PDB file of C-alpha atoms in Angstrom:
ATOM      1  CA  MET A 216      15.430  90.247  49.786  1.00 57.00           C
ATOM      2  CA  THR A 217      17.905  92.357  49.447  1.00 53.00           C
ATOM      3  CA  ALA A 218      21.463  91.171  51.507  1.00 57.00           C
ATOM      4  CA  GLY A 219      21.397  92.411  55.223  1.00 66.00           C
ATOM      5  CA  LYS A 220      17.720  93.411  54.930  1.00 86.00           C
ATOM      6  CA  GLN A 221      15.738  92.089  57.632  1.00 94.00           C
ATOM      7  CA  ILE A 222      13.398  89.451  58.022  1.00 96.00           C
ATOM      8  CA  ARG A 223       9.710  91.002  57.777  1.00 97.00           C
ATOM      9  CA  LEU A 224       7.638  88.109  59.280  1.00 97.00           C
ATOM     10  CA  MET A 225       4.077  87.091  60.931  1.00 98.00           C
ATOM     11  CA  ILE A 226       3.187  84.738  63.112  1.00 97.00           C
ATOM     12  CA  ALA A 227      -0.568  83.242  62.959  1.00 97.00           C
ATOM     13  CA  GLU A 228      -1.211  80.514  65.269  1.00 95.00           C
ATOM     14  CA  ASP A 229      -4.641  80.214  67.486  1.00 94.00           C
ATOM     15  CA  GLN A 230      -2.762  78.828  70.210  1.00 93.00           C
ATOM     16  CA  SER A 231      -1.673  81.559  72.513  1.00 94.00           C
ATOM     17  CA  VAL A 232       1.654  79.769  73.919  1.00 94.00           C
ATOM     18  CA  ILE A 233       2.764  78.548  70.610  1.00 91.00           C
ATOM     19  CA  ARG A 234       2.118  82.297  68.805  1.00 94.00           C
ATOM     20  CA  LYS A 235       4.235  83.909  72.494  1.00 94.00           C
ATOM     21  CA  ALA A 236       6.999  81.125  71.693  1.00 93.00           C
ATOM     22  CA  LEU A 237       7.511  81.615  68.482  1.00 93.00           C
ATOM     23  CA  ALA A 238       7.544  85.625  68.194  1.00 94.00           C
ATOM     24  CA  ALA A 239       9.894  85.273  71.211  1.00 94.00           C
ATOM     25  CA  LEU A 240      13.091  82.387  69.570  1.00 93.00           C
ATOM     26  CA  LEU A 241      12.673  84.125  66.651  1.00 94.00           C
ATOM     27  CA  ALA A 242      12.412  87.579  67.476  1.00 92.00           C
ATOM     28  CA  LEU A 243      16.038  86.733  68.848  1.00 94.00           C
ATOM     29  CA  GLU A 244      17.532  85.908  64.942  1.00 94.00           C
ATOM     30  CA  LYS A 245      19.105  89.462  64.184  1.00 94.00           C
ATOM     31  CA  ASP A 246      17.894  89.117  60.530  1.00 96.00           C
ATOM     32  CA  ILE A 247      14.652  88.801  61.345  1.00 96.00           C
ATOM     33  CA  ALA A 248      11.606  90.863  62.612  1.00 96.00           C
ATOM     34  CA  VAL A 249       8.475  90.255  64.222  1.00 97.00           C
ATOM     35  CA  VAL A 250       6.481  92.293  63.246  1.00 97.00           C
ATOM     36  CA  ALA A 251       3.348  91.349  63.892  1.00 97.00           C
ATOM     37  CA  THR A 252       1.078  88.227  64.625  1.00 97.00           C
ATOM     38  CA  ALA A 253      -1.779  87.115  64.659  1.00 97.00           C
ATOM     39  CA  ALA A 254      -4.669  84.343  66.798  1.00 96.00           C
ATOM     40  CA  ASP A 255      -7.072  83.485  63.814  1.00 96.00           C
ATOM     41  CA  GLY A 256      -7.373  83.649  59.760  1.00 95.00           C
ATOM     42  CA  ALA A 257      -9.236  86.624  59.555  1.00 96.00           C
ATOM     43  CA  GLN A 258      -6.857  88.029  61.711  1.00 97.00           C
ATOM     44  CA  ALA A 259      -4.268  87.410  59.569  1.00 97.00           C
ATOM     45  CA  VAL A 260      -5.341  88.648  56.685  1.00 97.00           C
ATOM     46  CA  SER A 261      -5.871  91.887  58.732  1.00 97.00           C
ATOM     47  CA  ALA A 262      -2.558  91.964  59.365  1.00 97.00           C
ATOM     48  CA  ALA A 263      -0.905  90.981  56.809  1.00 97.00           C
ATOM     49  CA  LEU A 264      -2.268  93.265  54.628  1.00 96.00           C
ATOM     50  CA  ALA A 265      -1.110  96.386  57.732  1.00 97.00           C
ATOM     51  CA  TYR A 266       1.945  95.172  58.572  1.00 97.00           C
ATOM     52  CA  ALA A 267       3.323  94.043  54.289  1.00 96.00           C
ATOM     53  CA  PRO A 268       5.441  90.645  56.483  1.00 97.00           C
ATOM     54  CA  ASP A 269       7.622  89.977  54.186  1.00 97.00           C
ATOM     55  CA  VAL A 270       7.031  86.267  55.227  1.00 97.00           C
ATOM     56  CA  ILE A 271       4.342  84.745  57.182  1.00 97.00           C
ATOM     57  CA  LEU A 272       4.096  81.806  59.573  1.00 96.00           C
ATOM     58  CA  MET A 273       0.592  80.683  58.669  1.00 95.00           C
ATOM     59  CA  ASP A 274      -1.097  77.650  61.005  1.00 93.00           C
ATOM     60  CA  LEU A 275      -3.558  75.696  58.698  1.00 90.00           C
ATOM     61  CA  LYS A 276      -6.605  74.846  61.293  1.00 90.00           C
ATOM     62  CA  MET A 277      -7.948  78.027  63.092  1.00 92.00           C
ATOM     63  CA  PRO A 278     -10.380  79.536  64.193  1.00 90.00           C
ATOM     64  CA  ARG A 279     -12.794  81.374  61.604  1.00 89.00           C
ATOM     65  CA  MET A 280     -10.895  81.197  58.673  1.00 92.00           C
ATOM     66  CA  ASP A 281      -8.715  78.778  57.646  1.00 92.00           C
ATOM     67  CA  GLY A 282      -5.118  79.057  56.808  1.00 93.00           C
ATOM     68  CA  ILE A 283      -5.358  78.324  52.930  1.00 90.00           C
ATOM     69  CA  ALA A 284      -8.569  80.018  53.526  1.00 91.00           C
ATOM     70  CA  ALA A 285      -6.309  83.159  55.066  1.00 94.00           C
ATOM     71  CA  THR A 286      -3.725  82.349  52.125  1.00 93.00           C
ATOM     72  CA  ARG A 287      -5.500  83.118  49.388  1.00 91.00           C
ATOM     73  CA  ALA A 288      -6.879  85.818  50.570  1.00 93.00           C
ATOM     74  CA  ILE A 289      -3.155  87.164  51.852  1.00 95.00           C
ATOM     75  CA  LEU A 290      -1.978  86.878  48.519  1.00 92.00           C
ATOM     76  CA  ALA A 291      -4.724  87.720  46.004  1.00 91.00           C
ATOM     77  CA  LYS A 292      -3.981  91.314  47.295  1.00 94.00           C
ATOM     78  CA  ALA A 293      -0.160  91.275  47.960  1.00 94.00           C
ATOM     79  CA  PRO A 294       1.298  88.817  45.998  1.00 92.00           C
ATOM     80  CA  LEU A 295       4.694  89.211  46.866  1.00 92.00           C
ATOM     81  CA  THR A 296       4.560  87.683  50.654  1.00 95.00           C
ATOM     82  CA  ARG A 297       5.748  84.567  50.841  1.00 94.00           C
ATOM     83  CA  VAL A 298       3.849  81.917  53.246  1.00 95.00           C
ATOM     84  CA  ILE A 299       4.880  78.617  55.321  1.00 94.00           C
ATOM     85  CA  MET A 300       2.406  77.147  56.502  1.00 90.00           C
ATOM     86  CA  LEU A 301       3.105  75.595  60.070  1.00 87.00           C
ATOM     87  CA  THR A 302       0.679  72.288  61.313  1.00 83.00           C
ATOM     88  CA  THR A 303       0.192  68.793  62.591  1.00 82.00           C
ATOM     89  CA  PHE A 304      -1.552  68.010  59.736  1.00 72.00           C
ATOM     90  CA  ASP A 305       0.417  66.123  56.793  1.00 65.00           C
ATOM     91  CA  THR A 306      -2.586  64.699  54.664  1.00 68.00           C
ATOM     92  CA  ASP A 307      -2.295  64.464  50.832  1.00 62.00           C
ATOM     93  CA  GLU A 308      -6.296  66.354  50.661  1.00 70.00           C
ATOM     94  CA  LEU A 309      -4.004  69.600  53.014  1.00 75.00           C
ATOM     95  CA  VAL A 310      -0.300  69.490  51.306  1.00 76.00           C
ATOM     96  CA  PHE A 311      -2.636  69.849  48.122  1.00 74.00           C
ATOM     97  CA  GLU A 312      -4.374  72.803  49.157  1.00 79.00           C
ATOM     98  CA  ALA A 313      -1.643  74.438  50.908  1.00 81.00           C
ATOM     99  CA  VAL A 314       0.479  73.981  48.156  1.00 78.00           C
ATOM    100  CA  SER A 315      -2.346  75.315  45.867  1.00 77.00           C
ATOM    101  CA  ALA A 316      -3.471  77.859  47.332  1.00 83.00           C
ATOM    102  CA  GLY A 317       0.516  79.612  47.381  1.00 84.00           C
ATOM    103  CA  ALA A 318       2.080  78.286  50.582  1.00 87.00           C
ATOM    104  CA  GLN A 319       5.609  78.746  49.263  1.00 84.00           C
ATOM    105  CA  GLY A 320       6.995  75.995  52.251  1.00 85.00           C
ATOM    106  CA  TYR A 321       4.824  73.410  54.291  1.00 85.00           C
ATOM    107  CA  LEU A 322       6.597  72.242  57.640  1.00 86.00           C
ATOM    108  CA  LEU A 323       5.286  70.209  60.922  1.00 84.00           C
ATOM    109  CA  LYS A 324       5.106  71.660  64.117  1.00 83.00           C
ATOM    110  CA  ASP A 325       7.844  68.930  64.720  1.00 84.00           C
ATOM    111  CA  ALA A 326      10.568  70.935  63.149  1.00 84.00           C
ATOM    112  CA  GLU A 327      13.198  71.359  64.865  1.00 88.00           C
ATOM    113  CA  GLU A 328      13.624  75.191  65.135  1.00 90.00           C
ATOM    114  CA  ALA A 329      17.065  75.282  62.049  1.00 90.00           C
ATOM    115  CA  GLU A 330      14.760  73.858  59.968  1.00 88.00           C
ATOM    116  CA  ILE A 331      11.660  76.178  61.350  1.00 91.00           C
ATOM    117  CA  LEU A 332      15.070  79.503  60.129  1.00 93.00           C
ATOM    118  CA  ALA A 333      15.662  77.388  57.124  1.00 90.00           C
ATOM    119  CA  ALA A 334      12.285  77.948  55.785  1.00 90.00           C
ATOM    120  CA  ILE A 335      11.890  81.205  56.690  1.00 94.00           C
ATOM    121  CA  ARG A 336      14.896  82.437  55.169  1.00 93.00           C
ATOM    122  CA  ALA A 337      14.754  79.766  52.615  1.00 89.00           C
ATOM    123  CA  ALA A 338      11.064  81.880  51.304  1.00 91.00           C
ATOM    124  CA  ALA A 339      12.729  84.940  51.367  1.00 92.00           C
ATOM    125  CA  ARG A 340      14.729  84.320  49.038  1.00 88.00           C
ATOM    126  CA  GLY A 341      11.857  83.349  46.476  1.00 85.00           C
ATOM    127  CA  GLU A 342      12.792  79.443  47.331  1.00 83.00           C
ATOM    128  CA  PRO A 343      10.226  76.800  48.584  1.00 77.00           C
ATOM    129  CA  ARG A 344      10.864  74.434  51.444  1.00 76.00           C
ATOM    130  CA  LEU A 345       9.151  71.142  52.748  1.00 73.00           C
ATOM    131  CA  SER A 346       9.002  69.142  55.395  1.00 70.00           C
ATOM    132  CA  PRO A 347      11.088  65.698  54.021  1.00 66.00           C
ATOM    133  CA  SER A 348       7.217  63.605  54.769  1.00 64.00           C
ATOM    134  CA  VAL A 349       5.749  66.348  52.776  1.00 65.00           C
ATOM    135  CA  ALA A 350       8.312  66.775  49.625  1.00 63.00           C
ATOM    136  CA  THR A 351       8.533  62.939  50.195  1.00 63.00           C
ATOM    137  CA  LYS A 352       4.793  62.745  49.747  1.00 62.00           C
ATOM    138  CA  ILE A 353       4.215  65.484  46.860  1.00 62.00           C
ATOM    139  CA  LEU A 354       6.775  64.267  44.771  1.00 57.00           C
ATOM    140  CA  SER A 355       5.054  60.577  44.885  1.00 61.00           C
ATOM    141  CA  GLU A 356       2.100  61.543  44.291  1.00 58.00           C
ATOM    142  CA  PHE A 357       3.158  63.301  40.671  1.00 56.00           C
ATOM    143  CA  ARG A 358       5.144  60.221  39.468  1.00 55.00           C
ATOM    144  CA  ARG A 359       2.713  58.373  39.541  1.00 57.00           C
ATOM    145  CA  VAL A 360      -0.379  60.698  37.779  1.00 52.00           C
ATOM    146  CA  ARG A 361       2.595  61.241  35.340  1.00 52.00           C
ATOM    147  CA  THR A 362       3.436  57.367  35.049  1.00 52.00           C
ATOM    148  CA  PRO A 363       1.899  55.364  31.758  1.00 48.00           C
ATOM    149  CA  SER A 364      -0.961  53.199  33.234  1.00 49.00           C
ATOM    150  CA  LYS A 365      -2.089  49.890  31.811  1.00 43.00           C
ATOM    151  CA  LEU A 366      -5.282  51.758  31.475  1.00 38.00           C
ATOM    152  CA  SER A 367      -5.769  54.529  27.695  1.00 43.00           C
ATOM    153  CA  PHE A 368      -7.078  57.493  28.015  1.00 42.00           C
ATOM    154  CA  GLU A 369      -9.834  55.474  25.827  1.00 50.00           C
ATOM    155  CA  ASP A 370     -10.608  52.876  28.448  1.00 59.00           C
ATOM    156  CA  GLU A 371     -11.863  55.902  30.774  1.00 70.00           C
ATOM    157  CA  GLU A 372     -15.358  57.546  30.724  1.00 80.00           C
ATOM    158  CA  PRO A 373     -16.206  60.774  29.388  1.00 85.00           C
ATOM    159  CA  LEU A 374     -16.874  63.783  32.485  1.00 87.00           C
ATOM    160  CA  THR A 375     -20.340  65.413  32.798  1.00 90.00           C
ATOM    161  CA  GLU A 376     -19.770  68.657  32.423  1.00 90.00           C
ATOM    162  CA  ARG A 377     -20.838  69.370  36.051  1.00 92.00           C
ATOM    163  CA  GLU A 378     -17.715  67.117  36.892  1.00 90.00           C
ATOM    164  CA  LYS A 379     -15.704  68.983  34.806  1.00 87.00           C
ATOM    165  CA  ASP A 380     -16.713  71.562  36.995  1.00 89.00           C
ATOM    166  CA  VAL A 381     -16.061  69.874  39.599  1.00 89.00           C
ATOM    167  CA  LEU A 382     -12.759  68.498  39.457  1.00 85.00           C
ATOM    168  CA  ASN A 383     -11.763  72.894  38.110  1.00 83.00           C
ATOM    169  CA  HIS A 384     -12.231  73.349  41.447  1.00 82.00           C
ATOM    170  CA  VAL A 385     -10.369  70.611  43.048  1.00 80.00           C
ATOM    171  CA  ALA A 386      -7.369  71.585  40.269  1.00 73.00           C
ATOM    172  CA  ALA A 387      -7.916  74.936  42.212  1.00 70.00           C
ATOM    173  CA  GLY A 388      -6.682  73.224  45.890  1.00 67.00           C
ATOM    174  CA  LYS A 389     -10.253  74.128  47.332  1.00 75.00           C
ATOM    175  CA  GLY A 390     -12.264  71.384  49.763  1.00 76.00           C
ATOM    176  CA  ASN A 391     -14.730  69.853  49.146  1.00 83.00           C
ATOM    177  CA  ARG A 392     -16.967  72.690  51.734  1.00 84.00           C
ATOM    178  CA  GLU A 393     -15.795  75.372  49.173  1.00 83.00           C
ATOM    179  CA  ILE A 394     -16.799  73.741  46.362  1.00 89.00           C
ATOM    180  CA  ALA A 395     -20.216  73.446  47.323  1.00 91.00           C
ATOM    181  CA  ARG A 396     -20.516  76.551  49.077  1.00 90.00           C
ATOM    182  CA  GLU A 397     -19.287  78.377  45.190  1.00 90.00           C
ATOM    183  CA  MET A 398     -21.005  75.905  43.466  1.00 94.00           C
ATOM    184  CA  GLY A 399     -24.252  75.756  45.158  1.00 94.00           C
ATOM    185  CA  LEU A 400     -24.719  71.820  46.283  1.00 93.00           C
ATOM    186  CA  ALA A 401     -24.575  70.030  49.353  1.00 92.00           C
ATOM    187  CA  GLU A 402     -20.961  68.706  50.435  1.00 89.00           C
ATOM    188  CA  GLY A 403     -21.721  65.877  50.050  1.00 91.00           C
ATOM    189  CA  THR A 404     -22.417  65.748  46.573  1.00 93.00           C
ATOM    190  CA  VAL A 405     -19.582  66.989  46.218  1.00 92.00           C
ATOM    191  CA  LYS A 406     -18.042  64.699  47.479  1.00 89.00           C
ATOM    192  CA  ASN A 407     -20.201  62.075  45.139  1.00 92.00           C
ATOM    193  CA  HIS A 408     -19.056  63.772  42.557  1.00 91.00           C
ATOM    194  CA  VAL A 409     -15.027  63.266  43.619  1.00 89.00           C
ATOM    195  CA  SER A 410     -15.405  59.592  44.076  1.00 88.00           C
ATOM    196  CA  THR A 411     -17.201  59.358  40.292  1.00 91.00           C
ATOM    197  CA  ILE A 412     -14.159  61.588  38.993  1.00 88.00           C
ATOM    198  CA  LEU A 413     -11.725  59.543  41.105  1.00 85.00           C
ATOM    199  CA  ALA A 414     -13.116  56.266  39.324  1.00 86.00           C
ATOM    200  CA  LYS A 415     -13.744  57.851  35.606  1.00 86.00           C
ATOM    201  CA  LEU A 416     -10.457  58.359  35.398  1.00 82.00           C
ATOM    202  CA  HIS A 417      -8.824  55.267  37.535  1.00 79.00           C
ATOM    203  CA  LEU A 418      -7.208  57.454  40.146  1.00 77.00           C
ATOM    204  CA  ARG A 419      -6.519  57.122  44.022  1.00 71.00           C
ATOM    205  CA  SER A 420      -6.953  60.408  45.396  1.00 71.00           C
ATOM    206  CA  ARG A 421      -7.802  63.725  45.021  1.00 69.00           C
ATOM    207  CA  THR A 422      -4.675  65.004  45.038  1.00 65.00           C
ATOM    208  CA  GLU A 423      -3.276  62.881  42.440  1.00 69.00           C
ATOM    209  CA  LEU A 424      -6.874  64.412  40.526  1.00 74.00           C
ATOM    210  CA  ALA A 425      -5.197  67.983  40.382  1.00 69.00           C
ATOM    211  CA  ILE A 426      -1.883  67.077  39.645  1.00 67.00           C
ATOM    212  CA  ARG A 427      -3.761  65.524  36.538  1.00 68.00           C
ATOM    213  CA  ALA A 428      -6.321  68.026  35.947  1.00 68.00           C
ATOM    214  CA  LEU A 429      -3.634  70.743  35.734  1.00 63.00           C
ATOM    215  CA  SER A 430      -0.385  67.849  33.930  1.00 59.00           C
ATOM    216  CA  GLU A 431      -2.999  68.279  30.846  1.00 60.00           C
ATOM    217  CA  ARG A 432      -3.736  72.139  30.947  1.00 55.00           C
TER     218      ARG A 432
END
């Protein structure tokens, strides 16, 4: 961002009241211009490509296409766009999927106005910004995976080729449904594969699994 230039902001939120309130509030800031809004993920992709925002506030759970899938689709065509997830969810799986999809920030909807503004301005500068609880979660999981355990790698049971394929998809931040669709499997089958991989590698969550996979590339 060039000094003095307004930040072009887009808001993707399926709840009309929240979307309009955010747009009205953020438009009051002299350095922010709300250039577009979207009511679902598919609209978000279209609007992002049409209006070229610098930063997008992206709801995670939306109709037609969720925020994670929309983020991937937008960044595939507009990689310089910065996306901040604004959501009520901070589960391990969703946090890691969002970050893996390319989200620059992850804020909870109970964040203060000042925190949201700071995140938007940080994202425009290319700086990540996470809610404290989310940052703590990611760091603790990373430390846990990177800390040598009592079990050596030799104690791990080797993965099958199918399990390796599933692991690569998990490392890319994809959920079970998306993995199932891409691999032509039932969602329950993918879930079983993930459970088996966790057991073989002596890990406790898919977040640990994804971090482990990424750290060994």
